[in-house]
PDB file of C-alpha atoms and ligand atoms in Angstrom:
ATOM      1  CA  ALA A   1       7.666  -5.237  45.799  1.00 47.00           C
ATOM      2  CA  LYS A   2       4.036  -6.276  46.034  1.00 50.00           C
ATOM      3  CA  GLU A   3       2.925  -2.673  46.409  1.00 52.00           C
ATOM      4  CA  GLY A   4       5.119  -1.600  43.527  1.00 57.00           C
ATOM      5  CA  GLY A   5       3.632  -4.366  41.420  1.00 66.00           C
ATOM      6  CA  ARG A   6       0.120  -3.204  42.142  1.00 70.00           C
ATOM      7  CA  GLY A   7       1.136   0.394  41.445  1.00 73.00           C
ATOM      8  CA  ALA A   8       2.601  -0.666  38.155  1.00 72.00           C
ATOM      9  CA  TYR A   9      -0.610  -2.532  37.362  1.00 71.00           C
ATOM     10  CA  ARG A  10      -2.672   0.577  38.107  1.00 73.00           C
ATOM     11  CA  PHE A  11      -0.322   2.585  35.977  1.00 70.00           C
ATOM     12  CA  PHE A  12      -0.651   0.182  33.048  1.00 70.00           C
ATOM     13  CA  LYS A  13      -4.402  -0.030  33.533  1.00 76.00           C
ATOM     14  CA  ARG A  14      -4.637   3.752  33.325  1.00 75.00           C
ATOM     15  CA  GLU A  15      -2.420   3.744  30.239  1.00 76.00           C
ATOM     16  CA  MET A  16      -4.570   1.084  28.633  1.00 75.00           C
ATOM     17  CA  ASP A  17      -7.804   2.907  29.404  1.00 77.00           C
ATOM     18  CA  GLU A  18      -6.303   5.982  27.819  1.00 77.00           C
ATOM     19  CA  THR A  19      -5.281   4.046  24.734  1.00 81.00           C
ATOM     20  CA  ILE A  20      -8.768   2.597  24.417  1.00 81.00           C
ATOM     21  CA  ARG A  21     -10.326   6.027  24.899  1.00 81.00           C
ATOM     22  CA  GLU A  22      -7.977   7.515  22.344  1.00 80.00           C
ATOM     23  CA  ARG A  23      -8.784   4.782  19.831  1.00 81.00           C
ATOM     24  CA  ARG A  24     -12.491   5.378  20.338  1.00 85.00           C
ATOM     25  CA  THR A  25     -12.058   9.092  19.774  1.00 88.00           C
ATOM     26  CA  LEU A  26      -9.980   8.361  16.704  1.00 87.00           C
ATOM     27  CA  ALA A  27     -12.644   5.993  15.363  1.00 90.00           C
ATOM     28  CA  ARG A  28     -15.371   8.577  15.904  1.00 92.00           C
ATOM     29  CA  GLU A  29     -13.326  11.317  14.239  1.00 92.00           C
ATOM     30  CA  LEU A  30     -12.398   9.026  11.372  1.00 93.00           C
ATOM     31  CA  ARG A  31     -16.038   8.175  10.707  1.00 92.00           C
ATOM     32  CA  GLN A  32     -16.717  11.913  10.431  1.00 92.00           C
ATOM     33  CA  ALA A  33     -13.565  12.504   8.354  1.00 93.00           C
ATOM     34  CA  ILE A  34     -14.796  10.074   5.705  1.00 89.00           C
ATOM     35  CA  ILE A  35     -18.112  11.915   5.535  1.00 88.00           C
ATOM     36  CA  ASP A  36     -16.417  15.337   5.483  1.00 89.00           C
ATOM     37  CA  GLU A  37     -13.904  14.190   2.868  1.00 86.00           C
ATOM     38  CA  ALA A  38     -11.055  15.143   5.205  1.00 92.00           C
ATOM     39  CA  LEU A  39      -9.003  12.308   3.757  1.00 96.00           C
ATOM     40  CA  VAL A  40      -6.565  13.009   0.966  1.00 96.00           C
ATOM     41  CA  VAL A  41      -4.779  10.740  -1.449  1.00 97.00           C
ATOM     42  CA  HIS A  42      -1.125  11.399  -2.127  1.00 97.00           C
ATOM     43  CA  TYR A  43       0.646   9.910  -5.112  1.00 97.00           C
ATOM     44  CA  GLN A  44       4.130   8.459  -5.256  1.00 97.00           C
ATOM     45  CA  PRO A  45       5.764   7.888  -8.646  1.00 96.00           C
ATOM     46  CA  LEU A  46       7.020   4.549  -9.939  1.00 97.00           C
ATOM     47  CA  ALA A  47       9.795   4.753 -12.507  1.00 97.00           C
ATOM     48  CA  ARG A  48      10.928   2.323 -15.164  1.00 97.00           C
ATOM     49  CA  ALA A  49      14.384   1.292 -13.985  1.00 97.00           C
ATOM     50  CA  ALA A  50      15.912   1.195 -17.468  1.00 96.00           C
ATOM     51  CA  ASP A  51      15.425   4.885 -18.276  1.00 94.00           C
ATOM     52  CA  GLY A  52      13.964   6.486 -15.152  1.00 94.00           C
ATOM     53  CA  GLU A  53      10.732   7.354 -16.940  1.00 92.00           C
ATOM     54  CA  VAL A  54       7.722   7.640 -14.601  1.00 94.00           C
ATOM     55  CA  CYS A  55       5.298   4.857 -15.518  1.00 95.00           C
ATOM     56  CA  GLY A  56       2.739   5.102 -12.759  1.00 96.00           C
ATOM     57  CA  PHE A  57       1.803   6.241  -9.280  1.00 97.00           C
ATOM     58  CA  GLU A  58       0.831   4.554  -6.037  1.00 98.00           C
ATOM     59  CA  ALA A  59      -2.109   6.066  -4.163  1.00 98.00           C
ATOM     60  CA  LEU A  60      -1.341   6.535  -0.457  1.00 98.00           C
ATOM     61  CA  VAL A  61      -4.068   7.832   1.807  1.00 98.00           C
ATOM     62  CA  ARG A  62      -3.554  10.500   4.481  1.00 97.00           C
ATOM     63  CA  TRP A  63      -5.883  12.074   6.977  1.00 95.00           C
ATOM     64  CA  ASN A  64      -5.841  15.836   7.105  1.00 93.00           C
ATOM     65  CA  HIS A  65      -6.721  16.127  10.793  1.00 90.00           C
ATOM     66  CA  PRO A  66      -7.839  19.539  12.177  1.00 87.00           C
ATOM     67  CA  THR A  67      -5.427  19.457  15.130  1.00 90.00           C
ATOM     68  CA  ARG A  68      -2.998  16.603  14.467  1.00 89.00           C
ATOM     69  CA  GLY A  69      -2.052  17.640  10.946  1.00 91.00           C
ATOM     70  CA  MET A  70      -1.407  14.978   8.287  1.00 91.00           C
ATOM     71  CA  VAL A  71      -1.942  11.644  10.010  1.00 92.00           C
ATOM     72  CA  PRO A  72      -0.058   8.771   8.313  1.00 93.00           C
ATOM     73  CA  PRO A  73      -2.070   5.706   7.240  1.00 96.00           C
ATOM     74  CA  LEU A  74      -0.397   3.311   9.647  1.00 94.00           C
ATOM     75  CA  GLU A  75      -2.028   5.282  12.481  1.00 92.00           C
ATOM     76  CA  PHE A  76      -5.590   5.066  11.229  1.00 94.00           C
ATOM     77  CA  ILE A  77      -5.900   2.128   8.786  1.00 95.00           C
ATOM     78  CA  PRO A  78      -5.788  -0.316  11.742  1.00 92.00           C
ATOM     79  CA  VAL A  79      -8.476   1.773  13.496  1.00 92.00           C
ATOM     80  CA  ALA A  80     -10.579   1.677  10.344  1.00 94.00           C
ATOM     81  CA  GLU A  81     -10.152  -2.091  10.143  1.00 93.00           C
ATOM     82  CA  GLU A  82     -11.208  -2.582  13.764  1.00 91.00           C
ATOM     83  CA  ASN A  83     -14.278  -0.394  13.467  1.00 90.00           C
ATOM     84  CA  GLY A  84     -15.738  -1.587  10.201  1.00 91.00           C
ATOM     85  CA  LEU A  85     -14.791   1.664   8.472  1.00 94.00           C
ATOM     86  CA  ILE A  86     -12.227   0.180   6.109  1.00 95.00           C
ATOM     87  CA  ALA A  87     -14.722  -0.782   3.409  1.00 94.00           C
ATOM     88  CA  GLN A  88     -15.996   2.772   3.167  1.00 94.00           C
ATOM     89  CA  LEU A  89     -12.511   4.255   3.417  1.00 96.00           C
ATOM     90  CA  GLY A  90     -11.107   1.851   0.847  1.00 96.00           C
ATOM     91  CA  GLU A  91     -13.938   2.542  -1.555  1.00 96.00           C
ATOM     92  CA  TRP A  92     -13.368   6.277  -1.179  1.00 96.00           C
ATOM     93  CA  VAL A  93      -9.631   5.926  -1.930  1.00 97.00           C
ATOM     94  CA  LEU A  94     -10.307   3.687  -4.945  1.00 98.00           C
ATOM     95  CA  ARG A  95     -12.826   6.128  -6.381  1.00 97.00           C
ATOM     96  CA  ARG A  96     -10.604   9.174  -5.758  1.00 97.00           C
ATOM     97  CA  ALA A  97      -7.500   7.507  -7.231  1.00 98.00           C
ATOM     98  CA  CYS A  98      -9.293   6.214 -10.338  1.00 98.00           C
ATOM     99  CA  ALA A  99     -10.965   9.584 -10.918  1.00 97.00           C
ATOM    100  CA  ASP A 100      -7.647  11.432 -10.576  1.00 95.00           C
ATOM    101  CA  ALA A 101      -5.809   9.000 -12.855  1.00 95.00           C
ATOM    102  CA  ALA A 102      -8.567   9.177 -15.475  1.00 94.00           C
ATOM    103  CA  SER A 103      -8.002  12.939 -15.686  1.00 91.00           C
ATOM    104  CA  TRP A 104      -4.250  12.689 -16.426  1.00 91.00           C
ATOM    105  CA  GLU A 105      -3.124  13.291 -19.992  1.00 87.00           C
ATOM    106  CA  ARG A 106      -0.673  10.408 -19.952  1.00 90.00           C
ATOM    107  CA  PRO A 107      -2.246   6.954 -19.510  1.00 92.00           C
ATOM    108  CA  LEU A 108      -0.114   6.201 -16.461  1.00 95.00           C
ATOM    109  CA  ARG A 109      -0.830   3.264 -14.200  1.00 97.00           C
ATOM    110  CA  ILE A 110      -2.392   3.827 -10.806  1.00 98.00           C
ATOM    111  CA  ALA A 111      -1.716   1.435  -7.936  1.00 98.00           C
ATOM    112  CA  VAL A 112      -4.217   1.222  -5.078  1.00 98.00           C
ATOM    113  CA  ASN A 113      -3.699  -0.687  -1.821  1.00 98.00           C
ATOM    114  CA  LEU A 114      -6.357  -3.159  -0.718  1.00 97.00           C
ATOM    115  CA  SER A 115      -6.735  -4.025   2.953  1.00 94.00           C
ATOM    116  CA  PRO A 116      -7.178  -7.689   3.911  1.00 92.00           C
ATOM    117  CA  LEU A 117     -10.797  -7.049   4.873  1.00 93.00           C
ATOM    118  CA  GLN A 118     -11.570  -5.490   1.501  1.00 94.00           C
ATOM    119  CA  LEU A 119     -10.144  -8.470  -0.331  1.00 94.00           C
ATOM    120  CA  ASN A 120     -12.509 -10.697   1.571  1.00 93.00           C
ATOM    121  CA  GLN A 121     -15.638  -8.779   0.633  1.00 94.00           C
ATOM    122  CA  PRO A 122     -17.747 -10.773  -1.818  1.00 94.00           C
ATOM    123  CA  ASN A 123     -18.803  -7.649  -3.733  1.00 96.00           C
ATOM    124  CA  LEU A 124     -15.263  -6.297  -4.282  1.00 97.00           C
ATOM    125  CA  PRO A 125     -15.024  -7.191  -7.991  1.00 98.00           C
ATOM    126  CA  ILE A 126     -18.437  -5.600  -8.613  1.00 98.00           C
ATOM    127  CA  LEU A 127     -17.375  -2.456  -6.785  1.00 98.00           C
ATOM    128  CA  VAL A 128     -14.124  -2.195  -8.754  1.00 98.00           C
ATOM    129  CA  HIS A 129     -15.987  -2.717 -12.023  1.00 98.00           C
ATOM    130  CA  GLU A 130     -18.499  -0.020 -11.047  1.00 98.00           C
ATOM    131  CA  VAL A 131     -15.766   2.480 -10.150  1.00 98.00           C
ATOM    132  CA  LEU A 132     -13.945   1.828 -13.440  1.00 98.00           C
ATOM    133  CA  VAL A 133     -17.130   2.421 -15.419  1.00 98.00           C
ATOM    134  CA  GLN A 134     -18.055   5.542 -13.447  1.00 98.00           C
ATOM    135  CA  THR A 135     -14.597   7.130 -13.690  1.00 98.00           C
ATOM    136  CA  GLY A 136     -13.914   5.961 -17.234  1.00 98.00           C
ATOM    137  CA  LEU A 137     -10.519   4.543 -16.249  1.00 98.00           C
ATOM    138  CA  SER A 138      -9.301   1.681 -18.418  1.00 98.00           C
ATOM    139  CA  PRO A 139      -8.967  -1.498 -16.296  1.00 98.00           C
ATOM    140  CA  LYS A 140      -5.449  -2.117 -17.546  1.00 97.00           C
ATOM    141  CA  ARG A 141      -4.341   1.134 -15.926  1.00 98.00           C
ATOM    142  CA  LEU A 142      -5.438  -0.043 -12.490  1.00 98.00           C
ATOM    143  CA  GLU A 143      -3.157  -2.130 -10.327  1.00 98.00           C
ATOM    144  CA  LEU A 144      -4.363  -3.439  -6.975  1.00 98.00           C
ATOM    145  CA  GLU A 145      -1.754  -4.127  -4.317  1.00 98.00           C
ATOM    146  CA  VAL A 146      -2.403  -6.934  -1.873  1.00 96.00           C
ATOM    147  CA  THR A 147      -0.279  -8.338   0.935  1.00 93.00           C
ATOM    148  CA  GLU A 148      -0.188 -12.047   1.567  1.00 89.00           C
ATOM    149  CA  SER A 149      -1.902 -11.596   4.941  1.00 87.00           C
ATOM    150  CA  ALA A 150      -4.982 -10.639   2.918  1.00 84.00           C
ATOM    151  CA  LEU A 151      -5.152 -14.231   1.725  1.00 83.00           C
ATOM    152  CA  PHE A 152      -5.221 -15.804   5.159  1.00 79.00           C
ATOM    153  CA  LYS A 153      -8.685 -14.864   6.419  1.00 81.00           C
ATOM    154  CA  ASP A 154     -10.746 -16.715   3.860  1.00 86.00           C
ATOM    155  CA  TYR A 155      -8.304 -18.149   1.390  1.00 88.00           C
ATOM    156  CA  GLN A 156     -10.832 -19.339  -1.202  1.00 91.00           C
ATOM    157  CA  ARG A 157     -12.823 -16.124  -1.116  1.00 92.00           C
ATOM    158  CA  ALA A 158      -9.693 -13.999  -1.507  1.00 93.00           C
ATOM    159  CA  LEU A 159      -8.366 -16.093  -4.396  1.00 93.00           C
ATOM    160  CA  ASP A 160     -11.763 -16.068  -6.073  1.00 95.00           C
ATOM    161  CA  ASN A 161     -11.896 -12.260  -5.794  1.00 96.00           C
ATOM    162  CA  LEU A 162      -8.400 -11.923  -7.235  1.00 96.00           C
ATOM    163  CA  ARG A 163      -9.357 -14.125 -10.197  1.00 96.00           C
ATOM    164  CA  ARG A 164     -12.497 -12.106 -10.850  1.00 97.00           C
ATOM    165  CA  LEU A 165     -10.519  -8.864 -10.627  1.00 98.00           C
ATOM    166  CA  LYS A 166      -7.960 -10.175 -13.116  1.00 98.00           C
ATOM    167  CA  ALA A 167     -10.805 -11.166 -15.400  1.00 98.00           C
ATOM    168  CA  LEU A 168     -11.830  -7.493 -15.449  1.00 98.00           C
ATOM    169  CA  GLY A 169      -8.397  -6.691 -16.852  1.00 98.00           C
ATOM    170  CA  VAL A 170      -7.095  -5.227 -13.609  1.00 98.00           C
ATOM    171  CA  ARG A 171      -3.531  -6.076 -12.574  1.00 98.00           C
ATOM    172  CA  ILE A 172      -2.675  -7.550  -9.178  1.00 98.00           C
ATOM    173  CA  ALA A 173       0.588  -6.830  -7.389  1.00 97.00           C
ATOM    174  CA  MET A 174       1.953  -8.730  -4.427  1.00 96.00           C
ATOM    175  CA  ASP A 175       2.936  -6.040  -1.932  1.00 96.00           C
ATOM    176  CA  ASP A 176       5.679  -6.220   0.706  1.00 94.00           C
ATOM    177  CA  PHE A 177       7.096  -9.373  -0.836  1.00 94.00           C
ATOM    178  CA  GLY A 178       9.297 -11.348   1.510  1.00 90.00           C
ATOM    179  CA  THR A 179       7.971 -10.003   4.800  1.00 91.00           C
ATOM    180  CA  GLY A 180       5.197 -12.569   5.342  1.00 86.00           C
ATOM    181  CA  PHE A 181       5.412 -16.132   6.485  1.00 82.00           C
ATOM    182  CA  SER A 182       4.775 -17.845   3.183  1.00 82.00           C
ATOM    183  CA  SER A 183       5.621 -15.462   0.374  1.00 86.00           C
ATOM    184  CA  LEU A 184       6.684 -18.326  -1.863  1.00 91.00           C
ATOM    185  CA  SER A 185       3.554 -20.420  -1.458  1.00 89.00           C
ATOM    186  CA  THR A 186       1.410 -17.312  -1.919  1.00 90.00           C
ATOM    187  CA  LEU A 187       3.287 -16.685  -5.131  1.00 91.00           C
ATOM    188  CA  GLN A 188       2.686 -20.266  -6.145  1.00 91.00           C
ATOM    189  CA  SER A 189      -1.079 -20.048  -5.541  1.00 88.00           C
ATOM    190  CA  PHE A 190      -1.843 -17.048  -7.679  1.00 91.00           C
ATOM    191  CA  PRO A 191      -0.492 -15.571 -10.928  1.00 92.00           C
ATOM    192  CA  PHE A 192       0.449 -12.124  -9.644  1.00 96.00           C
ATOM    193  CA  ASP A 193       1.268  -9.537 -12.284  1.00 98.00           C
ATOM    194  CA  LYS A 194       3.926  -7.900 -10.200  1.00 98.00           C
ATOM    195  CA  ILE A 195       6.147  -8.437  -7.169  1.00 97.00           C
ATOM    196  CA  LYS A 196       6.911  -5.498  -4.917  1.00 97.00           C
ATOM    197  CA  ILE A 197      10.139  -6.203  -3.039  1.00 97.00           C
ATOM    198  CA  ASP A 198       9.732  -4.810   0.451  1.00 96.00           C
ATOM    199  CA  LYS A 199      11.811  -1.821   1.419  1.00 96.00           C
ATOM    200  CA  SER A 200      13.288  -3.663   4.400  1.00 95.00           C
ATOM    201  CA  PHE A 201      15.400  -5.602   1.869  1.00 96.00           C
ATOM    202  CA  VAL A 202      16.018  -2.728  -0.518  1.00 97.00           C
ATOM    203  CA  GLU A 203      17.316  -0.384   2.198  1.00 96.00           C
ATOM    204  CA  ASN A 204      19.994  -2.931   3.085  1.00 96.00           C
ATOM    205  CA  ILE A 205      21.394  -3.396  -0.401  1.00 95.00           C
ATOM    206  CA  HIS A 206      25.186  -3.074  -0.039  1.00 91.00           C
ATOM    207  CA  ARG A 207      24.741  -2.713   3.732  1.00 91.00           C
ATOM    208  CA  HIS A 208      24.088  -6.347   4.528  1.00 90.00           C
ATOM    209  CA  ASP A 209      25.431  -9.052   2.258  1.00 90.00           C
ATOM    210  CA  ARG A 210      22.362 -11.160   2.928  1.00 91.00           C
ATOM    211  CA  ALA A 211      19.916  -8.478   1.865  1.00 92.00           C
ATOM    212  CA  THR A 212      21.830  -7.978  -1.368  1.00 94.00           C
ATOM    213  CA  VAL A 213      21.712 -11.709  -2.064  1.00 95.00           C
ATOM    214  CA  ILE A 214      18.010 -11.888  -1.226  1.00 95.00           C
ATOM    215  CA  VAL A 215      17.098  -8.989  -3.532  1.00 96.00           C
ATOM    216  CA  ARG A 216      19.115 -10.576  -6.331  1.00 97.00           C
ATOM    217  CA  ALA A 217      17.379 -13.923  -5.718  1.00 96.00           C
ATOM    218  CA  VAL A 218      13.891 -12.390  -5.749  1.00 96.00           C
ATOM    219  CA  LEU A 219      14.700 -10.626  -9.019  1.00 97.00           C
ATOM    220  CA  GLY A 220      15.878 -13.957 -10.417  1.00 97.00           C
ATOM    221  CA  LEU A 221      12.684 -15.601  -9.221  1.00 96.00           C
ATOM    222  CA  GLY A 222      10.599 -12.889 -10.894  1.00 96.00           C
ATOM    223  CA  ARG A 223      12.537 -13.350 -14.112  1.00 96.00           C
ATOM    224  CA  SER A 224      12.023 -17.120 -14.087  1.00 95.00           C
ATOM    225  CA  LEU A 225       8.319 -16.773 -13.367  1.00 95.00           C
ATOM    226  CA  ASP A 226       8.031 -13.931 -15.859  1.00 96.00           C
ATOM    227  CA  ILE A 227       6.708 -11.537 -13.205  1.00 97.00           C
ATOM    228  CA  PRO A 228       8.174  -8.019 -13.227  1.00 98.00           C
ATOM    229  CA  CYS A 229       9.531  -6.729  -9.907  1.00 98.00           C
ATOM    230  CA  VAL A 230       9.319  -3.317  -8.306  1.00 98.00           C
ATOM    231  CA  ALA A 231      11.787  -2.300  -5.614  1.00 98.00           C
ATOM    232  CA  GLU A 232      10.195  -0.226  -2.846  1.00 98.00           C
ATOM    233  CA  GLY A 233      11.975   2.298  -0.670  1.00 98.00           C
ATOM    234  CA  VAL A 234      14.743   3.174  -3.121  1.00 98.00           C
ATOM    235  CA  GLU A 235      16.612   6.053  -1.518  1.00 98.00           C
ATOM    236  CA  THR A 236      20.129   6.126  -2.972  1.00 97.00           C
ATOM    237  CA  GLN A 237      21.858   6.247  -6.350  1.00 97.00           C
ATOM    238  CA  GLU A 238      23.818   3.184  -5.281  1.00 96.00           C
ATOM    239  CA  GLN A 239      20.564   1.231  -4.914  1.00 97.00           C
ATOM    240  CA  ILE A 240      19.326   2.517  -8.276  1.00 97.00           C
ATOM    241  CA  ASP A 241      22.532   1.371  -9.985  1.00 97.00           C
ATOM    242  CA  PHE A 242      22.400  -2.049  -8.362  1.00 97.00           C
ATOM    243  CA  LEU A 243      18.721  -2.623  -9.183  1.00 98.00           C
ATOM    244  CA  ARG A 244      19.206  -1.470 -12.745  1.00 97.00           C
ATOM    245  CA  GLY A 245      22.165  -3.802 -13.127  1.00 97.00           C
ATOM    246  CA  GLU A 246      20.068  -6.672 -11.819  1.00 97.00           C
ATOM    247  CA  ASP A 247      17.283  -5.956 -14.300  1.00 97.00           C
ATOM    248  CA  CYS A 248      14.661  -4.846 -11.799  1.00 98.00           C
ATOM    249  CA  ALA A 249      11.713  -3.522 -13.839  1.00 98.00           C
ATOM    250  CA  GLU A 250      10.556  -0.590 -11.741  1.00 98.00           C
ATOM    251  CA  LEU A 251      11.746   1.602  -8.893  1.00 98.00           C
ATOM    252  CA  GLN A 252       9.804   3.381  -6.171  1.00 98.00           C
ATOM    253  CA  GLY A 253      11.157   5.448  -3.311  1.00 98.00           C
ATOM    254  CA  TYR A 254      12.307   8.856  -2.176  1.00 98.00           C
ATOM    255  CA  ALA A 255      15.143   8.771  -4.738  1.00 97.00           C
ATOM    256  CA  ILE A 256      12.474   8.734  -7.470  1.00 95.00           C
ATOM    257  CA  GLY A 257       9.926  10.936  -5.728  1.00 95.00           C
ATOM    258  CA  ARG A 258       8.051  11.330  -2.463  1.00 95.00           C
ATOM    259  CA  PRO A 259       4.308  10.887  -2.150  1.00 96.00           C
ATOM    260  CA  ALA A 260       2.651  14.258  -2.836  1.00 94.00           C
ATOM    261  CA  ALA A 261      -0.702  15.914  -3.433  1.00 94.00           C
ATOM    262  CA  VAL A 262      -2.284  15.491  -6.849  1.00 93.00           C
ATOM    263  CA  ASP A 263      -1.863  19.139  -7.896  1.00 90.00           C
ATOM    264  CA  THR A 264       1.940  18.841  -7.682  1.00 89.00           C
ATOM    265  CA  LEU A 265       2.240  15.828  -9.969  1.00 85.00           C
ATOM    266  CA  SER A 266       2.776  17.333 -13.398  1.00 67.00           C
ATOM    267  CA  ALA A 267       6.168  18.731 -12.390  1.00 58.00           C
ATOM    268  CA  TRP A 268       7.226  15.231 -11.470  1.00 56.00           C
ATOM    269  CA  THR A 269       6.045  13.571 -14.611  1.00 69.00           C
ATOM    270  CA  LEU A 270       8.044  16.107 -16.593  1.00 45.00           C
ATOM    271  CA  ALA A 271      11.197  15.954 -14.512  1.00 47.00           C
ATOM    272  CA  SER A 272      11.302  12.206 -14.270  1.00 46.00           C
ATOM    273  CA  LYS A 273      14.900  11.109 -14.187  1.00 46.00           C
ATOM    274  CA  ALA A 274      16.196   8.468 -11.849  1.00 46.00           C
TER     275      ALA A 274
HETATM  276  P1  LIG B 301       3.013   0.384   1.513  1.00 71.35           P
HETATM  277  O1  LIG B 301       1.892  -0.028   0.633  1.00 71.35           O
HETATM  278  O2  LIG B 301       4.162  -0.551   1.628  1.00 71.35           O
HETATM  279  O3  LIG B 301       3.474   1.822   0.981  1.00 71.35           O
HETATM  280  C1  LIG B 301       4.782   2.261   0.950  1.00 71.35           C
HETATM  281  C2  LIG B 301       5.101   3.127   2.133  1.00 71.35           C
HETATM  282  O4  LIG B 301       6.492   3.426   2.109  1.00 71.35           O
HETATM  283  C3  LIG B 301       4.402   4.475   2.114  1.00 71.35           C
HETATM  284  O5  LIG B 301       4.184   4.876   3.458  1.00 71.35           O
HETATM  285  C4  LIG B 301       5.449   5.380   1.477  1.00 71.35           C
HETATM  286  O6  LIG B 301       5.289   6.743   1.798  1.00 71.35           O
HETATM  287  C5  LIG B 301       6.703   4.825   2.085  1.00 71.35           C
HETATM  288  N1  LIG B 301       7.881   5.079   1.260  1.00 71.35           N
HETATM  289  C6  LIG B 301       7.933   5.252  -0.071  1.00 71.35           C
HETATM  290  N2  LIG B 301       9.193   5.426  -0.498  1.00 71.35           N
HETATM  291  C7  LIG B 301       9.967   5.375   0.599  1.00 71.35           C
HETATM  292  C8  LIG B 301      11.395   5.476   0.811  1.00 71.35           C
HETATM  293  O7  LIG B 301      12.191   5.687  -0.101  1.00 71.35           O
HETATM  294  N3  LIG B 301      11.829   5.334   2.083  1.00 71.35           N
HETATM  295  C9  LIG B 301      10.974   5.104   3.130  1.00 71.35           C
HETATM  296  N4  LIG B 301      11.500   4.989   4.338  1.00 71.35           N
HETATM  297  N5  LIG B 301       9.644   5.008   2.966  1.00 71.35           N
HETATM  298  C10 LIG B 301       9.145   5.126   1.708  1.00 71.35           C
HETATM  299  P2  LIG B 301       2.782   5.467   3.925  1.00 71.35           P
HETATM  300  O8  LIG B 301       2.217   6.360   2.877  1.00 71.35           O
HETATM  301  O9  LIG B 301       2.968   5.990   5.305  1.00 71.35           O
HETATM  302  O10 LIG B 301       1.866   4.170   3.949  1.00 71.35           O
HETATM  303  C11 LIG B 301       2.110   3.149   4.862  1.00 71.35           C
HETATM  304  C12 LIG B 301       1.248   1.954   4.592  1.00 71.35           C
HETATM  305  O11 LIG B 301      -0.132   2.256   4.803  1.00 71.35           O
HETATM  306  C13 LIG B 301       1.323   1.450   3.166  1.00 71.35           C
HETATM  307  O12 LIG B 301       2.476   0.666   2.999  1.00 71.35           O
HETATM  308  C14 LIG B 301       0.046   0.655   3.067  1.00 71.35           C
HETATM  309  O13 LIG B 301       0.214  -0.625   3.615  1.00 71.35           O
HETATM  310  C15 LIG B 301      -0.901   1.445   3.942  1.00 71.35           C
HETATM  311  N6  LIG B 301      -1.766   2.282   3.100  1.00 71.35           N
HETATM  312  C16 LIG B 301      -1.531   3.490   2.558  1.00 71.35           C
HETATM  313  N7  LIG B 301      -2.599   3.913   1.855  1.00 71.35           N
HETATM  314  C17 LIG B 301      -3.537   2.937   1.944  1.00 71.35           C
HETATM  315  C18 LIG B 301      -4.870   2.774   1.431  1.00 71.35           C
HETATM  316  O14 LIG B 301      -5.423   3.612   0.709  1.00 71.35           O
HETATM  317  N8  LIG B 301      -5.517   1.619   1.768  1.00 71.35           N
HETATM  318  C19 LIG B 301      -4.938   0.659   2.542  1.00 71.35           C
HETATM  319  N9  LIG B 301      -5.636  -0.446   2.818  1.00 71.35           N
HETATM  320  N10 LIG B 301      -3.694   0.792   3.032  1.00 71.35           N
HETATM  321  C20 LIG B 301      -3.004   1.905   2.737  1.00 71.35           C
HETATM  322 CA1  LIG B 302       1.584  -0.656  -1.389  1.00 71.35          CA
HETATM  323 CA1  LIG B 303       4.678  -2.061   0.016  1.00 71.35          CA
HETATM  324 CA1  LIG B 304       5.647  -1.881   3.154  1.00 71.35          CA
END
């Protein structure tokens, strides 16, 4: 048993070394990818629940890797955060998304995700202001999505940044609502412009009684606080009907449209029926 234990340790050690090596390679490649502009931003539509009209898009970054293909963000955002690359990456996404949105004929909203580290950078509001000026995008068309974990690192700094961003006229959405440890107190501390109900609740509408009750309660909370809600991860007509019936403001998910490259968007905006 002792031998086996040591063997297992060696095995895990080897596995760990490999993981570390792989992460290092990934970090090195990512640094180059940012320089080479090998990142792409895909856009997923958000629809007004009442009539299914597309009212905006969320920018979702992907990495067009030479051998791995399209790498999803959950595989490299953490690497970027660990290696100090997230500021540069986040700035690139913000710039790209604002520039793309500024070129659209319809003044649709554009939602951009902020990583916790970005929200804690003292110069974030200045950067956002600069990007808006340079791209000519109206601040009221930009919506920044933050998760509550972004508020934990340096609470005062994060709140101060959010206030300064709001003062620019930018809207702030609370992303992944309900998945953190203190969603309610986060909501109490800052006047968010929007609540995004996490897809882990939405996907269970009509599947688990509790999820249905929770979604209904969050929508009620939003109504009472006068904060519009978006449901994420809407995949079925049944979910659309329920959310519409419960007065959810906006819908996002595969049932509305999948994230896609910018040059395929016009078709969507035209054929926007939920
Ligand atoms: P998120 O902000 O919660 O984004 C929603 C994720 O759900 C996206 O995954 C989207 O493709 C996926 N999704 C949308 N509709 C559906 C649906 O109907 N069903 C299911 N199962 N999934 C759906 P994606 O693009 O892989 O992004 C994952 C996460 O990576 C995002 O979660 C966000 O936290 C992060 N992320 C993406 N882009 C950026 C970025 O530019 N900056 C930062 N900091 N994070 C980003
Ligand atoms: Ca988001
Ligand atoms: Ca989300
Ligand atoms: Ca999520």
